[in-house]
Coordinates of C-alpha atoms and ligand atoms in Angstrom, one line a residue:
M201 CA -25.5 -10.3 -10.6
T202 CA -24.7 -12.3 -7.3
T203 CA -22.5 -10.5 -5.2
S204 CA -21.5 -13.2 -2.7
L205 CA -18.4 -15.3 -3.0
H206 CA -19.3 -19.1 -2.4
R207 CA -16.1 -20.6 -1.5
P208 CA -15.2 -21.0 2.3
F209 CA -12.5 -18.6 3.2
L210 CA -10.4 -20.0 5.9
N211 CA -6.9 -19.1 7.4
L212 CA -3.9 -20.8 5.8
V213 CA -1.8 -21.9 9.0
G214 CA 1.0 -24.5 8.5
G215 CA -0.1 -25.6 5.0
E216 CA -3.8 -26.3 6.0
W217 CA -7.1 -24.3 6.0
H218 CA -8.3 -23.4 9.4
P219 CA -11.7 -22.2 10.4
A220 CA -12.2 -20.2 13.7
P221 CA -15.1 -20.4 16.3
E222 CA -16.2 -16.5 15.4
Q223 CA -16.7 -15.0 12.0
L224 CA -15.8 -11.7 10.5
E225 CA -18.3 -10.4 7.9
V226 CA -17.3 -8.8 4.5
R227 CA -19.8 -6.5 3.0
N228 CA -20.0 -5.2 -0.3
P229 CA -19.3 -1.2 -0.2
A230 CA -21.4 -0.5 -3.2
D231 CA -24.4 -1.8 -1.1
T232 CA -23.6 -2.8 2.5
R233 CA -26.8 -5.0 2.6
E234 CA -24.9 -7.5 0.6
L235 CA -22.8 -10.0 2.5
V236 CA -19.8 -10.8 0.3
A237 CA -18.2 -13.5 2.3
T238 CA -17.5 -14.3 6.1
V239 CA -13.7 -15.3 7.2
P240 CA -12.4 -16.5 10.4
S241 CA -12.2 -13.9 13.4
M242 CA -9.1 -15.4 15.0
D243 CA -8.2 -15.3 18.5
A244 CA -4.9 -15.1 20.3
A245 CA -4.4 -18.8 20.4
G246 CA -5.2 -19.1 16.7
V247 CA -2.5 -16.0 16.3
H248 CA 0.1 -17.9 18.2
A249 CA -0.5 -21.1 16.2
A250 CA 0.4 -19.3 13.0
F251 CA 3.5 -17.8 14.4
D252 CA 4.4 -21.3 15.8
A253 CA 4.0 -22.8 12.1
A254 CA 6.1 -20.0 10.7
Q255 CA 8.7 -20.8 13.1
R256 CA 8.8 -24.4 12.6
A257 CA 9.1 -23.6 8.7
A258 CA 11.9 -21.3 9.2
A259 CA 14.6 -23.9 9.5
T260 CA 14.0 -25.6 6.4
W261 CA 12.9 -22.6 4.1
R262 CA 16.0 -20.7 4.8
R263 CA 18.1 -23.7 3.5
V264 CA 15.9 -23.9 0.1
S265 CA 18.1 -22.2 -2.4
Q266 CA 17.5 -18.8 -3.4
V267 CA 17.0 -20.0 -6.9
D268 CA 14.2 -22.3 -6.1
R269 CA 12.4 -19.8 -3.6
G270 CA 12.5 -17.5 -6.7
R271 CA 10.8 -20.3 -8.7
I272 CA 7.8 -20.6 -6.6
L273 CA 7.5 -16.7 -6.7
L274 CA 7.5 -16.9 -10.5
R275 CA 4.8 -19.7 -10.6
A276 CA 2.8 -17.6 -8.2
A277 CA 3.1 -14.5 -10.8
Q278 CA 1.8 -16.8 -13.4
L279 CA -1.1 -18.1 -11.1
I280 CA -2.1 -14.6 -10.5
R281 CA -2.0 -13.6 -14.0
D282 CA -4.0 -16.9 -14.9
R283 CA -6.7 -15.9 -12.2
Q284 CA -6.8 -12.1 -13.1
D285 CA -10.7 -12.3 -13.7
D286 CA -11.7 -13.9 -10.6
L287 CA -9.0 -12.1 -8.3
S288 CA -10.2 -8.6 -9.8
R289 CA -14.0 -9.4 -9.2
T290 CA -13.0 -10.4 -5.7
L291 CA -11.2 -7.3 -5.1
T292 CA -14.1 -5.2 -6.4
L293 CA -16.7 -6.8 -4.5
E294 CA -15.1 -6.4 -1.0
M295 CA -13.2 -3.2 -1.7
G296 CA -15.1 -1.2 -4.1
K297 CA -12.6 -0.1 -6.5
T298 CA -13.7 -0.5 -10.1
L299 CA -13.0 -3.7 -12.1
A300 CA -10.6 -1.7 -14.3
E301 CA -8.7 -0.4 -11.1
A302 CA -8.8 -4.1 -9.7
R303 CA -7.4 -5.5 -12.8
G304 CA -4.4 -2.9 -12.8
E305 CA -3.8 -4.1 -9.2
V306 CA -3.7 -7.5 -9.9
G307 CA -1.4 -7.1 -12.5
K308 CA 1.1 -5.4 -10.3
A309 CA 0.9 -7.9 -7.7
A310 CA 2.0 -10.4 -10.3
D311 CA 4.8 -8.0 -11.2
F312 CA 6.0 -8.0 -7.6
F313 CA 6.3 -11.7 -7.6
E314 CA 8.0 -11.8 -11.2
Y315 CA 10.5 -8.9 -10.0
Y316 CA 11.5 -10.8 -6.8
G317 CA 11.1 -14.3 -8.0
G318 CA 13.9 -13.3 -10.9
L319 CA 16.1 -12.0 -8.1
G320 CA 16.1 -15.4 -7.0
R321 CA 19.1 -15.7 -9.2
A322 CA 20.7 -12.5 -8.2
E323 CA 23.8 -11.8 -5.7
R324 CA 23.4 -13.0 -2.2
G325 CA 26.4 -10.9 -1.2
E326 CA 29.4 -9.5 -2.4
L327 CA 33.2 -10.7 -2.6
L328 CA 35.2 -7.9 -0.8
A329 CA 39.0 -7.0 -1.4
H330 CA 41.6 -7.8 1.5
E331 CA 45.1 -6.4 2.2
N332 CA 46.2 -9.9 2.8
P333 CA 46.1 -11.9 -0.6
A334 CA 45.6 -15.3 1.2
V335 CA 42.4 -14.0 2.8
M336 CA 39.1 -14.2 0.9
A337 CA 36.6 -11.9 2.3
W338 CA 32.9 -11.7 1.3
T339 CA 29.2 -11.0 2.4
V340 CA 26.3 -13.2 2.6
H341 CA 22.8 -12.1 3.1
E342 CA 20.7 -14.0 5.4
P343 CA 17.0 -14.2 6.2
L344 CA 15.8 -12.7 9.4
G345 CA 13.4 -15.5 10.4
V346 CA 9.6 -14.8 11.2
V347 CA 8.3 -11.6 9.5
L348 CA 4.6 -10.1 10.4
A349 CA 3.4 -8.3 7.6
I350 CA 0.3 -5.9 8.4
T351 CA -1.6 -4.8 5.4
P352 CA -4.5 -1.9 5.0
W353 CA -7.5 -2.1 2.6
N354 CA -6.9 0.4 0.2
D355 CA -4.6 -2.2 -2.2
P356 CA -5.3 -5.1 -0.4
L357 CA -3.6 -7.5 -2.7
L358 CA -0.7 -5.3 -4.2
T359 CA 0.4 -4.2 -0.7
P360 CA 0.7 -7.8 0.7
A361 CA 2.5 -9.0 -2.6
R362 CA 5.0 -5.8 -2.2
K363 CA 5.7 -7.5 1.3
L364 CA 5.6 -11.1 0.8
A365 CA 7.6 -11.2 -2.4
P366 CA 10.9 -9.8 -0.9
A367 CA 10.4 -11.5 2.4
L368 CA 10.1 -15.0 0.9
V369 CA 12.6 -14.4 -1.8
A370 CA 15.0 -13.7 1.0
G371 CA 14.3 -16.9 2.9
N372 CA 11.9 -15.6 5.8
T373 CA 8.8 -17.3 6.6
V374 CA 5.6 -14.9 7.0
V375 CA 2.6 -14.3 9.2
L376 CA 0.2 -12.1 7.1
K377 CA -2.5 -9.9 8.8
P378 CA -4.8 -8.3 6.2
A379 CA -7.1 -5.4 7.0
S380 CA -10.7 -6.6 8.3
D381 CA -12.6 -4.6 5.7
T382 CA -10.8 -6.8 3.0
P383 CA -9.5 -10.2 3.9
V384 CA -10.6 -12.2 1.1
I385 CA -8.2 -11.1 -1.5
A386 CA -5.4 -11.7 1.0
I387 CA -6.7 -15.2 1.5
E388 CA -6.9 -15.8 -2.1
L389 CA -3.2 -14.5 -2.5
A390 CA -2.1 -17.3 0.3
R391 CA -4.0 -19.8 -2.1
V392 CA -2.2 -18.7 -4.8
L393 CA 1.2 -19.2 -3.1
H394 CA 0.1 -22.7 -1.5
D395 CA -0.9 -23.9 -5.2
A396 CA 2.5 -22.5 -6.6
G397 CA 4.2 -24.8 -4.0
L398 CA 5.2 -23.0 -1.1
P399 CA 5.8 -25.3 1.7
P400 CA 3.8 -25.7 4.9
G401 CA 4.2 -23.0 7.3
V402 CA 6.2 -20.5 5.2
L403 CA 3.2 -18.4 4.8
N404 CA 0.4 -18.2 7.2
T405 CA -2.7 -15.7 7.4
V406 CA -4.3 -14.5 10.4
T407 CA -7.7 -12.6 10.1
G408 CA -9.4 -10.6 12.8
A409 CA -9.8 -7.4 14.2
G410 CA -6.3 -5.7 14.6
R411 CA -7.4 -3.9 17.9
R412 CA -8.4 -7.6 19.5
I413 CA -5.5 -9.4 18.2
G414 CA -2.8 -6.5 18.0
G415 CA -1.2 -7.9 21.4
A416 CA -0.9 -11.3 20.2
L417 CA 0.5 -10.2 16.9
L418 CA 3.5 -8.8 18.6
D419 CA 4.2 -11.3 21.6
H420 CA 5.7 -14.3 19.9
P421 CA 9.5 -14.8 20.7
A422 CA 10.1 -15.7 17.1
L423 CA 9.0 -12.5 15.5
K424 CA 12.1 -10.9 14.1
A425 CA 10.5 -8.1 11.7
V426 CA 7.1 -6.4 11.1
S427 CA 6.3 -4.7 7.8
F428 CA 3.5 -2.4 8.4
T429 CA 1.5 -0.2 5.9
G430 CA -1.5 1.7 7.5
S431 CA -2.3 4.7 9.6
N432 CA 0.0 6.7 11.8
D433 CA -1.9 5.8 14.8
V434 CA -1.5 2.0 14.2
G435 CA 2.2 2.7 13.4
D436 CA 2.7 4.4 16.6
T437 CA 1.0 1.6 18.5
L438 CA 3.2 -0.9 16.9
R439 CA 6.4 1.2 17.5
S440 CA 5.6 1.4 21.4
G441 CA 4.7 -2.1 21.3
L442 CA 8.0 -3.4 19.9
A443 CA 10.4 -0.8 22.1
G444 CA 13.2 -2.3 23.6
R445 CA 12.9 -5.2 21.5
D446 CA 15.3 -6.5 18.5
V447 CA 12.5 -6.5 16.1
R448 CA 12.9 -4.6 13.0
L449 CA 10.0 -2.2 12.1
L450 CA 9.1 -0.9 8.5
A451 CA 6.2 1.4 8.6
E452 CA 4.6 2.9 5.6
L453 CA 2.2 5.7 6.8
G454 CA 0.0 8.4 5.9
G455 CA 0.5 11.1 3.0
K456 CA -0.5 14.6 2.2
N457 CA 0.7 14.7 -1.3
A458 CA 0.9 18.0 -3.4
A459 CA 0.9 18.9 -6.8
V460 CA 2.6 22.1 -7.9
V461 CA 1.5 23.5 -11.0
L462 CA 3.7 26.6 -12.5
A463 CA 2.1 29.1 -15.3
D464 CA 4.3 27.4 -17.9
A465 CA 2.8 23.7 -17.5
D466 CA 0.6 22.4 -20.3
V467 CA -2.6 22.8 -18.3
E468 CA -4.7 20.4 -20.2
R469 CA -2.0 17.5 -19.3
T470 CA -1.6 18.7 -16.0
V471 CA -5.3 18.8 -15.1
A472 CA -5.8 15.2 -16.6
S473 CA -2.5 13.9 -14.4
I474 CA -3.7 15.5 -11.4
A475 CA -7.4 14.5 -11.8
A476 CA -5.9 10.8 -12.2
A477 CA -3.7 11.1 -9.0
A478 CA -6.4 12.7 -6.9
F479 CA -9.8 10.7 -7.8
A480 CA -8.7 7.1 -9.0
Q481 CA -9.7 4.5 -6.4
A482 CA -11.9 7.3 -5.1
G483 CA -8.9 8.8 -3.7
Q484 CA -8.1 6.1 -1.4
R485 CA -4.4 5.8 -2.0
C486 CA -1.4 6.9 0.3
T487 CA 0.2 8.7 -2.7
A488 CA -3.3 10.1 -3.8
T489 CA -2.8 14.1 -4.8
S490 CA -4.8 16.0 -2.2
R491 CA -3.3 19.3 -2.4
V492 CA -3.0 21.3 -5.5
L493 CA -0.9 24.4 -5.5
V494 CA -1.4 26.5 -8.8
Q495 CA 0.5 29.7 -9.7
R496 CA -1.8 32.5 -9.9
D497 CA -2.1 33.1 -13.5
V498 CA -3.5 29.8 -14.2
V499 CA -5.4 29.2 -11.0
D500 CA -8.8 29.3 -13.0
A501 CA -7.8 27.3 -15.6
V502 CA -6.5 24.6 -13.4
R503 CA -9.7 25.0 -10.9
D504 CA -12.1 24.7 -13.8
G505 CA -10.3 21.8 -15.3
L506 CA -10.5 19.7 -12.1
V507 CA -14.1 20.6 -11.5
Q508 CA -14.7 19.3 -15.2
A509 CA -12.7 16.2 -14.7
A510 CA -14.7 15.5 -11.2
G511 CA -18.1 16.1 -13.0
A512 CA -17.2 13.7 -15.7
H513 CA -17.0 10.7 -13.2
V514 CA -19.7 7.9 -13.1
L515 CA -20.4 6.7 -9.9
G516 CA -21.4 3.3 -9.2
A517 CA -20.8 -0.2 -8.3
G518 CA -17.3 -1.2 -9.4
V519 CA -18.4 -4.3 -10.9
D520 CA -20.4 -2.0 -13.7
P521 CA -17.9 -1.6 -16.5
D522 CA -19.7 1.8 -17.3
V523 CA -18.6 3.1 -13.9
S524 CA -15.6 5.1 -13.5
M525 CA -15.5 5.7 -9.7
G526 CA -16.5 2.9 -7.1
P527 CA -17.7 3.8 -3.6
L528 CA -15.1 4.1 -0.5
V529 CA -14.4 1.0 1.4
S530 CA -16.8 1.3 4.3
P531 CA -19.6 3.3 5.8
A532 CA -17.0 4.7 8.3
Q533 CA -14.6 5.7 5.7
R534 CA -17.5 7.7 3.7
D535 CA -18.7 9.3 7.0
S536 CA -15.1 10.2 7.9
V537 CA -14.4 11.8 4.1
Q538 CA -17.7 13.7 4.2
G539 CA -16.8 15.0 7.7
F540 CA -13.7 16.7 6.5
V541 CA -15.7 18.2 3.6
E542 CA -18.0 19.7 5.9
R543 CA -15.8 21.0 8.5
A544 CA -13.6 22.9 5.7
L545 CA -17.0 24.3 4.4
A546 CA -17.8 25.6 7.7
K547 CA -14.3 27.2 8.1
G548 CA -14.8 29.0 4.8
A549 CA -13.8 26.8 2.2
T550 CA -15.8 26.8 -1.3
R551 CA -17.0 23.6 -2.8
A552 CA -16.1 24.5 -6.5
T553 CA -17.9 21.1 -7.7
S554 CA -21.7 20.7 -7.6
P555 CA -23.0 21.3 -4.4
D556 CA -25.7 18.4 -5.0
P557 CA -24.4 15.8 -6.6
A558 CA -26.5 12.6 -7.5
L559 CA -25.2 9.7 -5.5
P560 CA -26.2 6.3 -6.7
G561 CA -28.2 4.5 -3.8
E562 CA -28.5 5.0 0.1
H563 CA -26.8 1.9 0.9
G564 CA -23.5 2.6 -0.7
C565 CA -20.4 4.2 0.6
Y566 CA -20.1 7.0 -2.0
V567 CA -18.7 10.3 -2.0
A568 CA -18.7 12.5 -4.9
P569 CA -15.3 13.7 -6.3
T570 CA -14.7 17.1 -4.7
V571 CA -12.7 20.3 -5.4
L572 CA -12.4 23.1 -2.6
T573 CA -11.1 26.3 -3.1
D574 CA -10.8 29.5 -0.6
V575 CA -8.7 27.2 1.5
D576 CA -6.4 28.5 4.0
P577 CA -3.3 26.4 4.6
A578 CA -3.8 26.3 8.4
M579 CA -7.1 24.6 7.7
E580 CA -7.5 20.7 8.7
I581 CA -8.4 20.0 5.0
W582 CA -4.9 21.2 4.1
T583 CA -2.7 19.6 6.9
D584 CA -4.8 16.0 7.5
E585 CA -5.0 13.0 5.5
V586 CA -8.6 12.7 4.2
F587 CA -7.9 9.4 2.0
G588 CA -11.0 10.2 -0.2
P589 CA -11.5 12.0 -3.6
V590 CA -11.2 15.3 -2.3
V591 CA -8.5 18.0 -3.3
A592 CA -8.0 21.5 -1.8
L593 CA -6.6 24.2 -4.0
V594 CA -4.3 27.1 -2.9
A595 CA -2.7 30.0 -5.1
F596 CA 0.7 31.1 -5.0
D597 CA 3.3 33.4 -6.5
T598 CA 6.7 32.1 -6.7
L599 CA 8.5 28.5 -6.4
D600 CA 9.9 29.2 -3.2
E601 CA 6.6 30.1 -1.6
A602 CA 5.2 26.8 -3.1
L603 CA 8.0 24.7 -1.7
E604 CA 7.5 26.2 1.5
L605 CA 4.0 25.1 1.4
V606 CA 4.6 21.7 0.2
N607 CA 7.2 20.9 3.0
A608 CA 5.2 22.5 5.9
S609 CA 3.4 19.4 5.9
Q610 CA 4.2 16.8 8.9
F611 CA 3.9 14.1 6.1
G612 CA 6.5 13.5 3.4
L613 CA 5.4 10.7 1.1
A614 CA 4.8 12.1 -2.5
A615 CA 4.9 15.6 -4.3
A616 CA 4.5 16.5 -8.0
I617 CA 5.5 19.4 -10.1
Y618 CA 4.3 20.3 -13.5
T619 CA 6.2 22.7 -15.7
S620 CA 8.1 23.0 -18.8
D621 CA 11.2 24.9 -16.9
L622 CA 14.0 22.1 -16.4
G623 CA 15.6 24.4 -14.1
A624 CA 12.7 24.7 -11.7
A625 CA 11.9 21.0 -11.9
H626 CA 15.6 20.1 -10.9
A627 CA 15.1 22.7 -7.8
F628 CA 11.8 21.1 -6.8
A629 CA 13.1 17.7 -7.0
E630 CA 16.3 18.8 -4.8
K631 CA 14.2 20.7 -2.3
A632 CA 10.9 19.0 -1.8
D633 CA 11.3 17.1 1.5
V634 CA 9.4 13.7 0.4
G635 CA 10.2 10.3 -0.6
Q636 CA 9.1 10.5 -4.0
V637 CA 9.1 13.4 -6.4
A638 CA 7.3 13.5 -9.8
V639 CA 7.9 15.9 -12.7
N640 CA 4.9 16.2 -15.1
L641 CA 3.6 13.2 -13.8
P642 CA 1.3 12.1 -10.9
T643 CA 2.1 11.6 -7.4
S644 CA 0.8 8.1 -7.6
G645 CA 2.0 5.1 -9.6
W646 CA 5.4 3.7 -8.9
D647 CA 6.7 0.8 -10.6
V648 CA 8.0 -2.4 -8.4
H649 CA 11.6 -1.9 -9.0
M650 CA 11.4 1.9 -8.1
P651 CA 12.2 2.3 -4.1
F652 CA 9.1 3.5 -2.6
G653 CA 8.5 5.2 1.0
G654 CA 8.0 8.6 2.7
F655 CA 9.9 10.7 5.0
K656 CA 9.0 12.4 8.1
T657 CA 5.9 11.0 9.7
S658 CA 5.1 9.1 6.3
G659 CA 7.3 6.2 7.2
S660 CA 9.9 4.6 9.2
G661 CA 13.0 5.5 6.8
H662 CA 13.0 2.0 5.0
K663 CA 12.1 1.9 1.4
E664 CA 10.0 -0.8 0.1
Q665 CA 10.2 -2.0 -3.7
G666 CA 13.2 -2.7 -5.6
L667 CA 16.6 -3.7 -4.2
E668 CA 16.1 -1.7 -1.2
G669 CA 13.1 -3.4 -0.4
L670 CA 14.7 -6.7 -0.1
D671 CA 17.3 -5.2 2.2
F672 CA 14.8 -5.0 4.9
Y673 CA 14.5 -8.6 4.9
R674 CA 17.9 -9.8 5.3
R675 CA 20.7 -9.0 7.3
T676 CA 24.4 -8.9 6.1
K677 CA 27.0 -11.3 7.8
T678 CA 30.6 -10.6 6.8
V679 CA 33.0 -13.6 6.3
A680 CA 36.8 -13.5 6.3
L681 CA 38.7 -16.8 5.4
H682 CA 42.4 -17.4 5.4
S683 CA 43.5 -20.1 3.0
A684 CA 46.3 -21.4 5.1
G685 CA 43.6 -22.9 7.4
Ligands
NAP875 P1 -5.2 1.1 9.8 O1 -6.4 1.3 10.7 O2 -3.7 1.5 10.5 O3 -5.1 -0.3 9.4 C1 -3.9 -1.2 8.9 C2 -3.9 -2.5 9.3 O4 -3.3 -2.5 10.7 C3 -5.1 -3.3 9.3 O5 -4.9 -4.7 8.9 C4 -5.6 -3.4 10.6 O6 -6.2 -4.3 11.1 C5 -4.5 -3.3 11.5 N1 -4.7 -3.0 12.8 C6 -5.2 -2.0 13.5 N2 -5.0 -2.1 14.8 C7 -4.0 -2.7 15.1 C8 -3.2 -2.9 16.3 N3 -3.5 -2.6 17.4 N4 -2.3 -3.8 16.0 C9 -1.8 -4.3 15.0 N5 -2.6 -4.2 13.7 C10 -3.4 -3.3 13.9 O7 -5.0 1.7 8.4 P2 -6.1 1.5 7.3 O8 -7.4 2.5 7.4 O9 -6.3 0.2 6.8 O10 -5.2 2.2 5.8 C11 -5.4 3.5 5.4 C12 -4.0 4.1 6.0 O11 -2.9 3.5 5.4 C13 -4.0 5.6 5.6 O12 -3.3 6.3 6.5 C14 -3.0 5.6 4.4 O13 -2.1 6.6 4.1 C15 -2.2 4.4 4.7 N6 -1.1 3.5 3.8 C16 -0.1 4.0 3.4 C17 0.6 3.7 2.3 C18 2.0 4.0 2.2 O14 2.6 3.1 1.3 N7 2.7 5.0 3.0 C19 0.2 2.8 1.7 C20 -1.3 2.3 1.7 C21 -1.9 2.9 2.9 P3 -8.2 -4.1 11.0 O15 -8.4 -3.8 9.8 O16 -8.5 -5.4 11.7 O17 -8.2 -2.7 12.2

């Protein structure tokens, strides 16, 4: 099976496809000897050209009716569904996730365009009461102008979709900077929007190493908002780069998501749910469960269940339909995750899963799903984001104790509780200091209309998705009009 993609992948700038003098190589994480594609590695001048194009398009795009903007997004949703096979294969080849996972991501990307496209027919403000009956007062939502979207590699189609759909329907123009490990699928998304009839300059892509073009991404005077998903380190760099400027920043950052299992939970269903949240996409999800807290009576049953679920995974290239877990995205990510496991073992943790799992081929970025016990909550494996198929397990006695452990984290993205006690579920939902709480459901998997985003160092306080997700991309003007002229 050929693993390279033959189409030229160029950047969409001002409605045309642009090359650059230098190229970025995209390699297949299932076998890094295979070159999947090359994309332009843009320099500062290329980045500025993309912002210039976005600035030029902003004045006309904001005057296109919201209904018509929505229509283009609805066409894009349909095109994504029509191209599902191609897009899924591209996603798998450059990112590593299985084809089934990729198909799920493609479907959800379409959902974002469908949901926000539909909102093209929703309100654009509200009518307000006024003391004087001769005065009519209302609010109207306006676009911000030029928005920069910076996205990571773990959901490289879904995350741009989550940002572009609300930004575009609200009337903004966008510069999209995708992760350098997975730029091809972002270019394919730009092609979808171009083919759906998005006018020139409304969406522009810039591919290239963030550390090289990071300064150029922020310094254009037309920039009005940055919507970022990625690591806390880069989030901090953006925050300081924008300090003192009138530029909104939405940042969706890291997580260290806990699942709490009470003794009255249905153990079989709980284990299946936690294993899915921990090991799907080889654990490379910001909402992946990575801490498992189990009430002492059921700790052995939950540990054994997770070990069994880990052992049942078939590792291999994501394009193979028999495979249930693909490689990690890159050699750097594989080495980072392995480093976390090795340091945890050196500090006294025990690997409950096979100590010597067979991995498919030395050129792939594989890490076996791993369950660690004998973990102390002070250990790095309990406190830091791993972003791989690794869970650490700790026993507790009371719900209060579990809540204290959940909330002791610097992160506050998602947490789950598994129980048949409604009172305990409500108490947990109220007291867990996280942006997303799941009861008898995995920490991952939040539908497009459900506001999504973390507390504490997991986010900037702005939610994505749903109506709240739209609000980040628009400002509200209040108008009062006296009919007497
Ligand atoms: P990352 O290293 O922060 O990269 C994210 C994006 O930022 C990439 O496009 C990267 O480009 C770019 N970038 C790097 N340096 C930059 C700079 N100086 N200026 C501007 N942009 C820069 O994160 P990642 O490793 O791709 O993704 C994993 C992280 O994302 C994890 O921490 C995960 O928790 C987080 N995440 C959070 C959520 C959420 O919703 N909370 C969702 C998914 C992922 P290059 O690729 O070219 O370096």
